[in-house]
CSV table of C-alpha atoms in Angstrom, one decimal:
chain,number,residue,atom,x,y,z
S,1,MET,CA,-3.8,-5.2,-21.7
S,2,ALA,CA,-6.1,-2.6,-22.0
S,3,ALA,CA,-8.2,-0.7,-19.2
S,4,ASP,CA,-9.5,2.8,-18.3
S,5,LEU,CA,-7.0,3.5,-14.9
S,6,PHE,CA,-9.7,5.6,-13.5
S,7,GLU,CA,-12.5,3.3,-13.9
S,8,SER,CA,-10.2,0.6,-12.7
S,9,MET,CA,-9.4,2.0,-9.4
S,10,ARG,CA,-13.0,3.4,-9.1
S,11,THR,CA,-14.5,0.3,-9.7
S,12,MET,CA,-12.7,-2.0,-7.6
S,13,ARG,CA,-15.2,-3.8,-5.2
S,14,THR,CA,-13.9,-6.1,-3.1
S,15,ILE,CA,-14.7,-9.2,-3.8
S,16,ARG,CA,-15.4,-12.6,-2.0
S,17,ARG,CA,-17.2,-14.6,-4.0
S,18,PHE,CA,-15.3,-16.7,-6.8
S,19,GLU,CA,-16.3,-19.1,-9.4
S,20,LYS,CA,-13.9,-22.2,-9.5
S,21,ARG,CA,-12.1,-21.6,-11.8
S,22,GLU,CA,-8.5,-22.3,-12.5
S,23,ILE,CA,-6.3,-18.6,-13.2
S,24,PRO,CA,-3.6,-19.0,-16.0
S,25,GLU,CA,0.0,-18.8,-15.8
S,26,GLU,CA,0.0,-16.0,-17.8
S,27,VAL,CA,-2.3,-14.3,-16.0
S,28,LEU,CA,-1.2,-15.0,-12.6
S,29,LEU,CA,2.5,-13.5,-13.8
S,30,GLU,CA,1.3,-10.2,-15.4
S,31,MET,CA,-0.4,-9.8,-11.8
S,32,VAL,CA,2.5,-10.1,-9.8
S,33,THR,CA,4.8,-8.1,-12.9
S,34,ALA,CA,2.4,-5.5,-12.3
S,35,ALA,CA,3.2,-5.4,-8.4
S,36,THR,CA,6.8,-5.3,-9.3
S,37,TRP,CA,6.2,-1.6,-11.2
S,38,ALA,CA,5.1,-0.5,-7.3
S,39,PRO,CA,7.5,2.1,-5.9
S,40,ASN,CA,9.5,0.6,-3.0
S,41,GLY,CA,12.5,2.3,-0.9
S,42,SER,CA,15.7,1.9,-2.7
S,43,ASN,CA,14.6,0.5,-4.7
S,44,SER,CA,15.0,-3.3,-4.1
S,45,GLN,CA,12.5,-5.1,-3.9
S,46,PRO,CA,12.4,-6.9,-1.6
S,47,TRP,CA,9.1,-8.6,-2.3
S,48,GLY,CA,8.1,-12.6,-2.8
S,49,PHE,CA,4.4,-12.9,-3.8
S,50,LEU,CA,3.7,-16.9,-2.5
S,51,LEU,CA,0.6,-18.0,-5.2
S,52,VAL,CA,-1.0,-21.6,-3.6
S,53,ARG,CA,-2.9,-23.6,-6.5
S,54,GLU,CA,-2.7,-26.2,-5.0
S,55,PRO,CA,-6.3,-28.3,-4.3
S,56,GLY,CA,-4.8,-29.8,-1.1
S,57,LEU,CA,-2.8,-26.7,0.5
S,58,LYS,CA,-6.2,-24.4,-0.4
S,59,LYS,CA,-8.2,-27.0,1.6
S,60,ALA,CA,-6.4,-26.5,4.7
S,61,LEU,CA,-5.7,-23.4,4.7
S,62,ARG,CA,-9.7,-22.8,4.4
S,63,ASP,CA,-10.5,-24.6,7.6
S,64,LEU,CA,-7.6,-22.9,9.5
S,65,TYR,CA,-8.9,-19.4,8.1
S,66,LEU,CA,-12.6,-20.5,9.1
S,67,ALA,CA,-11.4,-21.6,13.0
S,68,ARG,CA,-9.7,-18.2,13.2
S,69,PHE,CA,-12.6,-16.8,11.2
S,70,GLU,CA,-15.3,-17.5,13.9
S,71,PRO,CA,-13.8,-15.9,17.1
S,72,ALA,CA,-13.5,-12.2,14.9
S,73,GLU,CA,-16.4,-12.8,13.9
S,74,ALA,CA,-18.8,-13.1,17.0
S,75,ALA,CA,-16.0,-10.0,18.4
S,76,TYR,CA,-16.9,-7.8,15.7
S,77,LYS,CA,-20.7,-8.2,16.3
S,78,ALA,CA,-20.4,-8.0,19.5
S,79,ILE,CA,-19.1,-4.9,18.9
S,80,ALA,CA,-21.4,-3.5,16.5
S,81,ALA,CA,-24.5,-4.7,18.8
S,82,ALA,CA,-22.8,-2.3,21.5
S,83,SER,CA,-22.9,0.5,19.3
S,84,GLY,CA,-26.9,0.2,17.7
S,85,GLY,CA,-26.2,-3.1,15.5
S,86,MET,CA,-25.1,-3.3,12.1
S,87,ASN,CA,-25.9,-0.8,9.0
S,88,PRO,CA,-27.0,-3.0,6.4
S,89,GLN,CA,-24.1,-2.4,4.0
S,90,GLN,CA,-21.6,-3.6,8.1
S,91,ALA,CA,-24.2,-7.1,7.7
S,92,ARG,CA,-23.5,-7.7,4.1
S,93,MET,CA,-19.7,-6.9,4.2
S,94,MET,CA,-20.6,-9.7,7.6
S,95,ARG,CA,-22.7,-12.5,5.4
S,96,GLY,CA,-19.5,-11.8,2.3
S,97,ALA,CA,-17.1,-12.7,4.7
S,98,ARG,CA,-18.6,-15.8,6.6
S,99,TYR,CA,-19.1,-17.1,2.6
S,100,LEU,CA,-15.6,-16.5,2.3
S,101,ALA,CA,-14.1,-18.3,4.8
S,102,GLU,CA,-16.5,-21.2,4.7
S,103,HIS,CA,-15.0,-21.0,1.0
S,104,LEU,CA,-11.7,-20.3,0.5
S,105,ASP,CA,-10.7,-23.2,-1.4
S,106,ASP,CA,-13.3,-21.9,-4.2
S,107,ALA,CA,-10.5,-19.2,-4.9
S,108,GLY,CA,-8.8,-19.7,-8.1
S,109,VAL,CA,-5.4,-19.0,-6.0
S,110,LEU,CA,-4.7,-17.5,-2.6
S,111,VAL,CA,-1.7,-14.5,-2.2
S,112,PHE,CA,0.7,-14.4,0.0
S,113,PRO,CA,2.5,-11.1,-0.6
S,114,CYS,CA,5.8,-11.1,1.4
S,115,VAL,CA,8.9,-9.2,2.0
S,116,ASP,CA,12.4,-11.0,2.4
S,117,LYS,CA,14.4,-9.0,4.9
S,118,HIS,CA,17.3,-10.5,3.5
S,119,ARG,CA,16.9,-7.8,0.1
S,120,TYR,CA,16.2,-4.8,2.5
S,121,PRO,CA,18.8,-5.7,5.4
S,122,MET,CA,19.4,-2.4,6.2
S,123,ILE,CA,14.9,-1.6,7.2
S,124,PHE,CA,16.0,-4.2,9.8
S,125,ASP,CA,17.2,-4.6,13.0
S,126,GLU,CA,20.2,-7.0,14.8
S,127,GLN,CA,17.0,-8.7,15.7
S,128,GLY,CA,15.3,-8.6,12.6
S,129,LYS,CA,12.4,-6.5,13.7
S,130,PRO,CA,11.9,-3.5,11.1
S,131,ARG,CA,13.6,-0.2,12.7
S,132,ASP,CA,9.8,1.7,11.6
S,133,PRO,CA,7.0,-0.1,10.4
S,134,VAL,CA,6.1,2.1,8.0
S,135,THR,CA,9.2,2.0,5.6
S,136,LEU,CA,8.7,-1.9,5.4
S,137,TYR,CA,5.3,-1.9,4.5
S,138,ALA,CA,4.8,1.3,2.6
S,139,THR,CA,7.7,-1.0,0.6
S,140,ILE,CA,4.7,-4.2,-0.2
S,141,PHE,CA,1.1,-2.5,-0.1
S,142,PRO,CA,1.3,-0.2,-3.0
S,143,ALA,CA,3.0,-3.7,-4.9
S,144,VAL,CA,-0.5,-5.5,-3.4
S,145,GLU,CA,-2.8,-2.1,-4.7
S,146,ASN,CA,-1.1,-2.6,-8.6
S,147,LEU,CA,-1.8,-6.6,-8.2
S,148,LEU,CA,-5.2,-5.7,-7.4
S,149,LEU,CA,-5.9,-3.6,-10.4
S,150,ALA,CA,-4.0,-6.0,-12.5
S,151,ALA,CA,-6.3,-8.7,-11.5
S,152,ARG,CA,-9.3,-6.4,-11.8
S,153,ALA,CA,-8.0,-5.6,-15.5
S,154,ARG,CA,-9.1,-9.8,-16.5
S,155,GLY,CA,-12.2,-9.8,-14.4
S,156,ILE,CA,-10.5,-11.3,-11.1
S,157,GLY,CA,-11.2,-9.5,-8.1
S,158,GLY,CA,-9.7,-10.1,-4.4
S,159,CYS,CA,-9.9,-9.5,-0.6
S,160,LEU,CA,-6.8,-8.6,1.6
S,161,THR,CA,-7.4,-10.7,5.2
S,162,THR,CA,-5.5,-10.3,7.8
S,163,ILE,CA,-7.7,-13.1,9.6
S,164,LEU,CA,-4.6,-15.6,8.9
S,165,ARG,CA,-1.7,-13.6,11.0
S,166,PHE,CA,-3.7,-15.1,13.9
S,167,ALA,CA,-2.2,-18.0,12.6
S,168,ASP,CA,1.0,-17.3,11.4
S,169,ALA,CA,3.2,-19.6,12.6
S,170,GLU,CA,0.6,-22.8,11.4
S,171,VAL,CA,0.6,-20.5,7.9
S,172,ARG,CA,4.9,-20.3,7.8
S,173,GLU,CA,5.2,-24.4,8.5
S,174,MET,CA,2.2,-25.0,5.3
S,175,LEU,CA,3.9,-23.2,3.5
S,176,ALA,CA,7.7,-23.5,4.1
S,177,ILE,CA,8.1,-19.7,5.1
S,178,PRO,CA,12.4,-19.5,7.0
S,179,ASP,CA,12.0,-17.0,9.5
S,180,HIS,CA,13.6,-14.4,7.6
S,181,VAL,CA,10.7,-14.0,5.0
S,182,GLU,CA,7.7,-11.6,6.6
S,183,THR,CA,4.3,-12.9,5.8
S,184,THR,CA,1.8,-9.8,5.3
S,185,VAL,CA,-2.2,-9.7,4.2
S,186,MET,CA,-3.4,-12.5,2.6
S,187,ILE,CA,-5.7,-12.2,-0.5
S,188,PRO,CA,-8.1,-14.5,-1.6
S,189,MET,CA,-8.4,-14.4,-5.5
S,190,GLY,CA,-10.4,-15.2,-8.4
S,191,TYR,CA,-12.7,-14.5,-11.7
S,192,ALA,CA,-15.2,-12.7,-9.4
S,193,ARG,CA,-19.1,-14.1,-9.5
S,194,ASP,CA,-20.0,-11.0,-6.9
S,195,LYS,CA,-20.5,-8.2,-9.4
S,196,PHE,CA,-17.5,-4.8,-10.1
S,197,GLY,CA,-18.9,-1.8,-9.7
S,198,PRO,CA,-18.6,1.3,-7.5
S,199,VAL,CA,-17.2,1.7,-4.6
S,200,VAL,CA,-18.5,3.6,-1.6
S,201,ARG,CA,-17.1,6.5,0.3
S,202,ARG,CA,-16.8,9.4,1.7
S,203,PRO,CA,-16.3,11.8,-0.5
S,204,ALA,CA,-12.7,13.6,-0.7
S,205,ARG,CA,-13.3,16.8,0.7
S,206,GLU,CA,-14.4,15.4,4.0
S,207,VAL,CA,-10.6,13.6,4.1
S,208,THR,CA,-8.7,16.3,2.7
S,209,TYR,CA,-6.7,19.0,5.0
S,210,PHE,CA,-5.1,21.9,3.5
S,211,ASP,CA,-1.8,22.6,5.3
S,212,ARG,CA,-3.2,22.0,9.1
S,213,TRP,CA,-5.1,19.3,10.0
S,214,GLY,CA,-8.4,20.5,10.2
S,215,GLY,CA,-7.2,23.0,8.0
S,216,THR,CA,-9.9,23.2,5.0
S,217,LEU,CA,-9.8,24.4,1.2
S,218,ALA,CA,-9.7,28.3,0.5
S,219,GLY,CA,-13.0,28.1,-1.6
S,220,GLY,CA,-14.5,26.0,1.7
B,1,MET,CA,-9.7,11.7,-17.2
B,2,ALA,CA,-8.2,8.8,-19.6
B,3,ALA,CA,-5.3,7.1,-18.3
B,4,ASP,CA,-4.0,3.5,-19.4
B,5,LEU,CA,-3.9,1.9,-16.8
B,6,PHE,CA,-1.0,-0.6,-17.0
B,7,GLU,CA,1.1,2.0,-18.7
B,8,SER,CA,0.5,4.4,-16.0
B,9,MET,CA,2.1,1.7,-12.8
B,10,ARG,CA,4.9,0.7,-15.9
B,11,THR,CA,6.6,4.0,-15.8
B,12,MET,CA,6.0,5.6,-12.9
B,13,ARG,CA,9.4,6.2,-12.6
B,14,THR,CA,9.7,7.8,-8.4
B,15,ILE,CA,10.1,11.6,-9.7
B,16,ARG,CA,12.5,14.1,-7.2
B,17,ARG,CA,12.3,17.7,-9.6
B,18,PHE,CA,9.7,19.1,-9.7
B,19,GLU,CA,8.2,21.8,-11.9
B,20,LYS,CA,7.8,25.4,-9.4
B,21,ARG,CA,3.9,25.6,-10.4
B,22,GLU,CA,1.2,24.9,-8.1
B,23,ILE,CA,-1.1,22.1,-8.7
B,24,PRO,CA,-4.8,23.3,-9.2
B,25,GLU,CA,-7.4,22.3,-6.1
B,26,GLU,CA,-9.7,20.4,-7.9
B,27,VAL,CA,-6.4,18.1,-9.5
B,28,LEU,CA,-5.3,17.3,-5.7
B,29,LEU,CA,-8.8,16.4,-5.2
B,30,GLU,CA,-9.2,14.3,-7.8
B,31,MET,CA,-6.3,12.4,-6.7
B,32,VAL,CA,-7.5,12.0,-3.7
B,33,THR,CA,-11.0,11.1,-4.8
B,34,ALA,CA,-8.6,8.2,-6.1
B,35,ALA,CA,-7.2,7.2,-3.1
B,36,THR,CA,-10.2,6.6,-1.5
B,37,TRP,CA,-11.2,4.0,-3.8
B,38,ALA,CA,-8.8,1.8,-2.3
B,39,PRO,CA,-9.8,-1.1,-0.2
B,40,ASN,CA,-9.8,-0.7,3.4
B,41,GLY,CA,-10.2,-2.4,7.1
B,42,SER,CA,-13.9,-2.7,7.1
B,43,ASN,CA,-14.9,0.3,4.3
B,44,SER,CA,-13.7,2.1,7.5
B,45,GLN,CA,-12.1,4.5,5.3
B,46,PRO,CA,-10.0,6.4,8.6
B,47,TRP,CA,-7.7,8.0,6.8
B,48,GLY,CA,-7.2,12.4,6.4
B,49,PHE,CA,-4.6,13.5,3.8
B,50,LEU,CA,-3.0,16.4,4.8
B,51,LEU,CA,-1.2,18.1,1.7
B,52,VAL,CA,1.0,21.0,3.1
B,53,ARG,CA,1.3,23.9,0.1
B,54,GLU,CA,2.0,27.1,2.5
B,55,PRO,CA,5.2,28.3,1.3
B,56,GLY,CA,6.4,29.5,5.0
B,57,LEU,CA,5.4,25.5,5.9
B,58,LYS,CA,6.5,23.9,3.2
B,59,LYS,CA,10.0,25.9,3.7
B,60,ALA,CA,10.1,24.8,7.4
B,61,LEU,CA,9.8,21.3,6.4
B,62,ARG,CA,12.2,20.9,3.9
B,63,ASP,CA,15.3,22.4,6.4
B,64,LEU,CA,13.8,19.9,9.0
B,65,TYR,CA,13.8,17.5,6.1
B,66,LEU,CA,17.8,18.6,5.2
B,67,ALA,CA,18.8,18.1,8.7
B,68,ARG,CA,18.1,14.6,9.0
B,69,PHE,CA,18.0,13.6,5.6
B,70,GLU,CA,22.0,14.2,6.0
B,71,PRO,CA,22.9,11.8,9.1
B,72,ALA,CA,21.0,9.1,6.6
B,73,GLU,CA,22.2,10.3,3.6
B,74,ALA,CA,25.4,9.4,5.5
B,75,ALA,CA,24.8,6.0,7.0
B,76,TYR,CA,23.3,5.0,3.2
B,77,LYS,CA,26.9,5.7,2.0
B,78,ALA,CA,28.2,3.9,4.7
B,79,ILE,CA,27.2,1.3,4.2
B,80,ALA,CA,27.1,1.1,0.3
B,81,ALA,CA,30.9,1.9,0.5
B,82,ALA,CA,31.2,-2.0,3.3
B,83,SER,CA,29.9,-3.5,-0.1
B,84,GLY,CA,32.7,-2.6,-2.4
B,85,GLY,CA,30.6,1.0,-3.4
B,86,MET,CA,27.4,2.0,-5.2
B,87,ASN,CA,26.5,1.2,-8.6
B,88,PRO,CA,25.2,4.0,-11.5
B,89,GLN,CA,21.8,3.3,-10.9
B,90,GLN,CA,22.3,4.0,-6.4
B,91,ALA,CA,24.6,6.4,-7.1
B,92,ARG,CA,22.1,8.8,-9.5
B,93,MET,CA,19.4,7.4,-6.6
B,94,MET,CA,21.3,9.3,-4.1
B,95,ARG,CA,22.6,12.5,-6.2
B,96,GLY,CA,18.0,13.1,-6.4
B,97,ALA,CA,17.8,12.2,-3.1
B,98,ARG,CA,20.4,15.0,-2.4
B,99,TYR,CA,18.6,17.1,-4.8
B,100,LEU,CA,15.3,16.8,-3.4
B,101,ALA,CA,16.3,16.8,0.0
B,102,GLU,CA,17.2,19.9,-0.6
B,103,HIS,CA,14.7,21.3,-2.8
B,104,LEU,CA,12.0,20.0,-1.5
B,105,ASP,CA,10.4,23.1,-1.0
B,106,ASP,CA,9.4,23.3,-4.9
B,107,ALA,CA,7.2,20.8,-4.9
B,108,GLY,CA,3.9,21.9,-5.3
B,109,VAL,CA,2.4,20.2,-2.7
B,110,LEU,CA,4.2,18.0,0.6
B,111,VAL,CA,1.7,15.1,1.0
B,112,PHE,CA,1.6,13.3,4.9
B,113,PRO,CA,-1.1,10.5,4.4
B,114,CYS,CA,-2.4,10.0,7.6
B,115,VAL,CA,-4.6,7.4,9.5
B,116,ASP,CA,-7.2,8.8,12.4
B,117,LYS,CA,-7.6,6.2,15.2
B,118,HIS,CA,-10.8,7.5,15.7
B,119,ARG,CA,-12.1,6.5,12.4
B,120,TYR,CA,-10.8,2.5,13.2
B,121,PRO,CA,-11.2,2.4,16.8
B,122,MET,CA,-10.9,-1.9,17.1
B,123,ILE,CA,-7.4,-2.3,15.5
B,124,PHE,CA,-5.9,-0.2,18.5
B,125,ASP,CA,-5.6,-1.8,21.9
B,126,GLU,CA,-6.0,0.6,25.0
B,127,GLN,CA,-2.6,2.0,25.2
B,128,GLY,CA,-3.0,3.2,21.5
B,129,LYS,CA,-1.2,1.3,19.5
B,130,PRO,CA,-1.9,-1.2,17.0
B,131,ARG,CA,-2.8,-4.6,17.5
B,132,ASP,CA,-1.3,-5.7,14.0
B,133,PRO,CA,1.2,-3.2,12.0
B,134,VAL,CA,0.2,-4.7,9.0
B,135,THR,CA,-4.0,-3.9,9.4
B,136,LEU,CA,-3.3,-0.3,10.6
B,137,TYR,CA,-0.6,-0.7,6.8
B,138,ALA,CA,-2.8,-2.4,4.1
B,139,THR,CA,-5.7,0.0,5.0
B,140,ILE,CA,-3.9,3.4,3.9
B,141,PHE,CA,-0.7,2.0,1.2
B,142,PRO,CA,-3.3,0.6,-1.6
B,143,ALA,CA,-4.5,4.4,-1.2
B,144,VAL,CA,-1.4,5.9,-1.2
B,145,GLU,CA,-0.8,3.9,-4.6
B,146,ASN,CA,-4.0,4.7,-6.6
B,147,LEU,CA,-3.1,8.8,-5.3
B,148,LEU,CA,0.3,8.3,-7.1
B,149,LEU,CA,-1.2,6.8,-10.2
B,150,ALA,CA,-3.9,9.9,-11.0
B,151,ALA,CA,-1.4,12.4,-10.0
B,152,ARG,CA,1.0,10.2,-13.4
B,153,ALA,CA,-2.3,10.2,-15.3
B,154,ARG,CA,-1.5,14.2,-15.8
B,155,GLY,CA,2.2,14.5,-14.9
B,156,ILE,CA,2.7,14.8,-11.8
B,157,GLY,CA,4.6,12.7,-9.6
B,158,GLY,CA,6.5,12.1,-6.3
B,159,CYS,CA,8.6,9.9,-4.0
B,160,LEU,CA,7.5,8.0,-1.2
B,161,THR,CA,10.0,9.5,1.7
B,162,THR,CA,10.0,8.4,5.5
B,163,ILE,CA,12.9,10.7,6.5
B,164,LEU,CA,10.4,12.8,8.5
B,165,ARG,CA,9.8,9.5,10.3
B,166,PHE,CA,12.5,10.8,12.3
B,167,ALA,CA,11.3,13.7,13.1
B,168,ASP,CA,7.5,12.9,14.1
B,169,ALA,CA,7.3,15.0,16.8
B,170,GLU,CA,8.0,18.6,15.3
B,171,VAL,CA,5.7,17.5,12.3
B,172,ARG,CA,3.4,16.9,14.8
B,173,GLU,CA,3.3,20.3,16.0
B,174,MET,CA,4.4,21.9,12.7
B,175,LEU,CA,0.7,20.7,11.4
B,176,ALA,CA,-1.2,20.8,14.4
B,177,ILE,CA,-1.3,17.0,14.3
B,178,PRO,CA,-3.2,15.5,17.2
B,179,ASP,CA,-2.4,12.3,19.2
B,180,HIS,CA,-5.4,10.2,17.7
B,181,VAL,CA,-4.1,10.1,14.1
B,182,GLU,CA,-0.7,8.2,12.7
B,183,THR,CA,1.8,9.8,10.2
B,184,THR,CA,2.9,7.4,8.1
B,185,VAL,CA,4.9,8.5,5.5
B,186,MET,CA,5.1,12.1,3.4
B,187,ILE,CA,5.4,12.6,0.2
B,188,PRO,CA,6.5,15.6,-2.4
B,189,MET,CA,4.4,15.9,-5.5
B,190,GLY,CA,4.9,18.3,-8.3
B,191,TYR,CA,4.8,18.3,-11.5
B,192,ALA,CA,7.3,16.2,-13.2
B,193,ARG,CA,10.7,18.3,-14.1
B,194,ASP,CA,11.9,14.7,-13.9
B,195,LYS,CA,11.2,12.7,-17.5
B,196,PHE,CA,8.5,9.7,-17.0
B,197,GLY,CA,9.5,6.3,-18.0
B,198,PRO,CA,9.6,1.9,-17.6
B,199,VAL,CA,10.7,1.1,-14.1
B,200,VAL,CA,13.8,-0.9,-14.2
B,201,ARG,CA,12.3,-4.2,-12.1
B,202,ARG,CA,13.7,-7.6,-11.5
B,203,PRO,CA,11.1,-9.7,-13.7
B,204,ALA,CA,8.2,-11.7,-12.4
B,205,ARG,CA,9.4,-15.2,-12.4
B,206,GLU,CA,11.9,-14.0,-9.7
B,207,VAL,CA,9.4,-13.2,-7.1
B,208,THR,CA,7.0,-15.6,-7.6
B,209,TYR,CA,6.6,-18.8,-5.9
B,210,PHE,CA,4.0,-21.5,-6.2
B,211,ASP,CA,2.5,-23.5,-3.4
B,212,ARG,CA,5.4,-23.2,-1.3
B,213,TRP,CA,8.4,-20.6,-0.3
B,214,GLY,CA,11.0,-21.2,-3.4
B,215,GLY,CA,8.4,-23.2,-5.5
B,216,THR,CA,9.1,-22.4,-8.7
B,217,LEU,CA,6.6,-23.0,-11.9
B,218,ALA,CA,5.2,-26.4,-13.4
B,219,GLY,CA,6.4,-25.5,-16.4
B,220,GLY,CA,9.8,-23.8,-15.3
């Protein structure tokens, strides 16, 4: 599989609408393989990628997701209203988010990137809490980005969501995730019905500081 | 700039030895631009990339780093000794980590990827603590991976380190990082003296589960 690195990153829009089409197992394994190439603490590789494809499970997760999405959507709209309303980009994003919530089971796979504490015990304390969340999450989210980039090369997109964080106990029970495994985001993924294309971002110069916070380039 | 996506990911070894050579500003901005293309919560783009190049600052950070590295190194070795000693890969990694600690100022730039709370206030509570660390770190570490991949295409490597987490107050004072900005990892980066090459990882099949934790592929 060949793909241009910069073009893949530059055009990796969030995808929230999917074709109802299965993703072949070899493609799923290619995505996970790319994820495993990511840097991680002490090469401990404590990740586990739980891929949900069973239609009944996807529907049950959609119901759980939608029930937790609706209060989050209301809160987001209330915050936006208090500061003068949503701009067109925010309104488009919220429509997409609602579509996703209602059609979550259209995704070919729901990806749960997890961290197995047994594989990297030194970053957890005696109570099983991360000593420093930075160490924990620095070891899973670079892998998640690799997974998304590898998928992009196959026309497969997705969306990092944290809505199911509000239903973690139910998710764990539904998917048999044991206590020694940390859940993170959930990523619905599938062949993109939305178009990939250039992302809209602030320029690098506005978010780059030199030597001290707020420090600008010598050249201005 | 052209580079193959899969080849870049597959050969992005951790680099801990650098040529003493400056990285041009346009290359640094290209790296940050790639970082900004990453997915992030609500397209809030709350990141700030603080790039330390000043020789005096790099030396001061090296001293701080080395002082915090040594107890961490001792703890790592003690844990390894208790479980039968380090394997050759671990021993090599620890030698590299010590070399890095002693020569941190050889790096062309010390990168501090940060999150500005003012740009994404809804994920922090009234006390300024993240409501959920997953939401916070899911919005910065995909960008960090993009930054590393873009650097890789230019022969520039680096290493995610959390050692300076133990000296966060000193780092904040040295680099004028305000309270409303969250620090994360620190990444020394420079033209690689170590060789890039294929990373060593467990196969995808061992870290992929289907439908339920522990669930294997239909095919086996």
